[in-house]
Amino acid sequence: MRGLLKTAVEYLKKKGAEYGDVRFERVTTESIQVRDGVIEGHSTDSSSGIGIRVVFRGAWGFASTHMTTEKDALKAADQALAVAAACSSVNRTRVALAETALHVDAYATPFRIDPFSVSPEEKTGRLIEVTTEASRYKDIAVCEAFMAFSRVDKEFVSTEGAEITQSLLTSGCGYHVIAENGHDAQTRSYPDSHHGLFSTKGYELIDELDMMGSLERVTGEARALLNAKECAAGTIDVIIDGPQMALQIHESCGHPAELDRALGSEISFAGGSFLTTDRMGAYRYGSGHVNLYADPNHPGGAGSYKYDDEGVRTKRVDIVKEGVFTDYLSSREGALVIGARSNGAMRAEGWNRLPIVRMSNICIEPGEVTLSDLIADTKNGLLLSTNRSWSIDDLRLNFQFGTEIAYEIRNGKLGRIFKNPVYSGITPDFWASCDAVCSKEDWRMWGLNSCAKGEPVQVIGVGHGASPARFRGVSVGVLKTRGER
Amino acid sequence: MLLKEKILEEAGDIIRSARADSVEAVVRRESASTLRFAASSFHQGGKDTDCAVYVRALIGRKIGVSSTNSLEADGLKDCLKRALRIAEHTGREPFDFRLPGPSEYRPVESWFERTATVTEREKVDILAESFKRARASGVSQSGTLTTAEGEVAVVNSKGVSAYHPYTTARLSVVSTKGAASGHDSALGKDFSRIDIPGVMSRSVDDCLLAASPTHLEPGAYRVIFAPHAVSELLEWLSYTGFGSKNFHEGTSFLSGRLGEKVTGGLVNIHDDALDPSGMAMPFDMEGVPKRRLSIIEKGVARGVAYDSFTGAMEGARTTGHAGFPDEPEGPFPEHLFMEGGVMGLDEMMERLDRGIFVKSFHYVNGLLNPKEGLMTGMTRHGTFLVEGGKIKRAVNPMRFTDNIVKAFERIEGLSKDARVFWHHGSALSSIRAPYLLIDSFRFTS
């Protein structure tokens, strides 16, 4: 394949492209879904093709094909050039790219057990066991469990001379139970909602997550929620647990830190960002306890990779340092606009999509206090756990998130549980109210495989290293009383 | 270029060579072209050609699904092998699932030459004319223009042989000036019938109308929702409530309530893939003929969407709503219609008297409490205070949090005009929605 990619690159040069890159990807996936011991779906997919991106006459063009002969690749190259030429006739500015080091390298995700070598019986057997066992508990109407694996083998060659091979392996699993009593239905998930936890690891992840070991607690909480009171509306201190912190970071830090949003490229779909370029380096994003960073090199993150899809070597980036907004997730084109170099955030969902700025692993630095000490230090509050709903405005300011469960904290001790908790806020005010982040022992890398962005929509895996954190005076609940009008 | 013969032949070969009790092949090929623009400049443009072949093999009560994007013999052989391997080694289903047999399909007009052949240059030139006009008003434009041509086929060992070619064209544009924005969109099968200058121009008008927005206190207001806003609420109602999976899991607001009045008597929602005003298609992805499904009729719950698999699982008949075989969330209505009423927009505004006119929503989420239909979201691209039946001023985006099923009980009027929008971002599905006038809708911030 390398020869074909080089041929296409030479063709782009001959045609006068100012820049070009050719990317081949083979994506292999397997997913299994089991409900109450019944296999709802067990499928594999294999997809491969070539994507060709050019800057020609000062404009971008892209074309892709699933047919990987030289003839088809060169046809795609011509299509990409034609798109760029058409756009160039209208655009008033010319595309320019920040310089980047050129690499000839290979990288592969480290793993112990190749999930694609594990038998279908073993995989389905685990999910059947979890879901069958769960359905034995009273009031558990449904237990649905998931496993998914993907391997992306990609080759990247550019007109500038980069030649990079990467093989990225991702595994994930999880389950949820729904307790139901005819009037109400309550869900608890493990280890996270959104189909579980995803990680650039092998099948060893499935053992690490020990789904069976969590079953008694998870089913018990779902059942208990049926008889729990609604979370009352008001203003209260909250501790947000790890998986919900992951979502909070994702929506209120990761997305607004995407430079393409700040520069207006996504204004018609995903939206813009309150983190405008004039605020970089000075804007007070949160309290001094808040340190947020991107690290694509963190082992095991769902957004871990060595090179992005522009061939840029990734590095750790401080997005928020001691509460101050310091940097973006960037592309080569965007980085030049802010006088910087790309930090390697350009990723495509697959060979047939343009790379766009994406989160990698966006994490919060752990603090000093343990979760148990933080609870003990909270007089009157709520511990909110596991995301259930999410909504935020197009500048990433006004948010409202729901969680599966709230645990009351009274005089430093966990008490009753409440159902249907919701909290809301304005991003910088909310992060300014953060007065403690839990320590390393409560920190883990969470992973989602469902971050969507762009048109056509591209869905990609992202990691979020997080530990629980406390926020003072947060608005919770939306309905004052049930049925109130 | 359509590949009907090749696709049906390849799918037929898979069926004939499979050593399984029954087998199904679903093939989709699509060539799409997307132009994205921001600040009246093209920043992303691409052409994408891909195909997908899904093989579902049944051995006894074991089912294996595999897919590939190769139409070459080796790739298809490997795909079949993987599906058979899963079917041989996976767990046995406790219910008797059978592939459907052959049917007659009602033809739908779905493929238009102009959509398949329009060039990037032509599209760029048309949009550029609108950019110029918008600039004259100090407005810049961002959006997406997509055209696609493709075909889908379903073949199985029971004799199903279904084929459907299609084209689609979609324009979505946001015009901005300072903090103000306006949005409009169009969706159709025939590119030549997409009124690009009209869509672009209406978004400019809305943007200018939305200038200098001011704060409005949250609370309960009378509202008119434009069709785009209504379509987003319907999409979430469908996702959380109209599929058989949620229905049987007990999380749908329709669970256990078929035949009961669940919302206001003015609410009529159905699915009809054969209605040419939507993105019509003649069969589902199991080759079952499409037919009308009544979901809510005069406020009474009537039905939810099944495919053959969930039908077998739950002891029900398919309603012809199978998606592609690897879709994990089960069947949903893909061609939704909320039936309109008799009112014109002017009459609705007069009836509103004082309230809020919402053009679009952003980031609606219906998982707050799907059993009750509780949702939240932000208004976007035009939120207006109406007084005396006239738009008084633009207001800042507001967050709503309300029970949509209950809110639909307070519908006071529906427009006779309706618009069609993409559903699930797919070229093969759509939602048609009218304007709604609703009393006492809750905005929370």
PDB file of C-alpha atoms in Angstrom, chain B residues 144 170-174 183-188 194-195 198-200 202-203 228 231 360 419-422:
ATOM      1  CA  THR B 144     -23.391  22.707   4.397  1.00  0.00           C
ATOM      2  CA  ARG B 170     -29.706  19.040   1.500  1.00  0.00           C
ATOM      3  CA  LEU B 171     -28.768  22.615   2.308  1.00  0.00           C
ATOM      4  CA  SER B 172     -28.435  24.005   5.820  1.00  0.00           C
ATOM      5  CA  VAL B 173     -27.278  27.575   6.361  1.00  0.00           C
ATOM      6  CA  VAL B 174     -26.680  29.868   9.323  1.00  0.00           C
ATOM      7  CA  HIS B 183     -31.086  29.570  10.074  1.00  0.00           C
ATOM      8  CA  ASP B 184     -32.872  27.891   7.220  1.00  0.00           C
ATOM      9  CA  SER B 185     -32.624  24.565   5.453  1.00  0.00           C
ATOM     10  CA  ALA B 186     -34.043  22.512   2.623  1.00  0.00           C
ATOM     11  CA  LEU B 187     -34.160  18.786   1.938  1.00  0.00           C
ATOM     12  CA  GLY B 188     -35.247  16.930  -1.148  1.00  0.00           C
ATOM     13  CA  ILE B 194     -33.915  23.016  -3.845  1.00  0.00           C
ATOM     14  CA  ASP B 195     -34.402  26.769  -3.730  1.00  0.00           C
ATOM     15  CA  GLY B 198     -34.419  31.376  -1.188  1.00  0.00           C
ATOM     16  CA  VAL B 199     -33.002  29.357   1.712  1.00  0.00           C
ATOM     17  CA  MET B 200     -29.873  31.499   1.878  1.00  0.00           C
ATOM     18  CA  ARG B 202     -34.440  33.665   4.375  1.00  0.00           C
ATOM     19  CA  SER B 203     -31.620  32.915   6.797  1.00  0.00           C
ATOM     20  CA  HIS B 228     -37.405  23.013  12.649  1.00  0.00           C
ATOM     21  CA  SER B 231     -38.722  18.375  14.354  1.00  0.00           C
ATOM     22  CA  SER B 360     -34.737  26.324  16.293  1.00  0.00           C
ATOM     23  CA  ARG B 419     -41.486  21.444   6.429  1.00  0.00           C
ATOM     24  CA  VAL B 420     -39.340  18.357   5.911  1.00  0.00           C
ATOM     25  CA  PHE B 421     -36.031  17.777   7.713  1.00  0.00           C
ATOM     26  CA  TRP B 422     -33.349  15.133   7.919  1.00  0.00           C
TER      27      TRP B 422
END
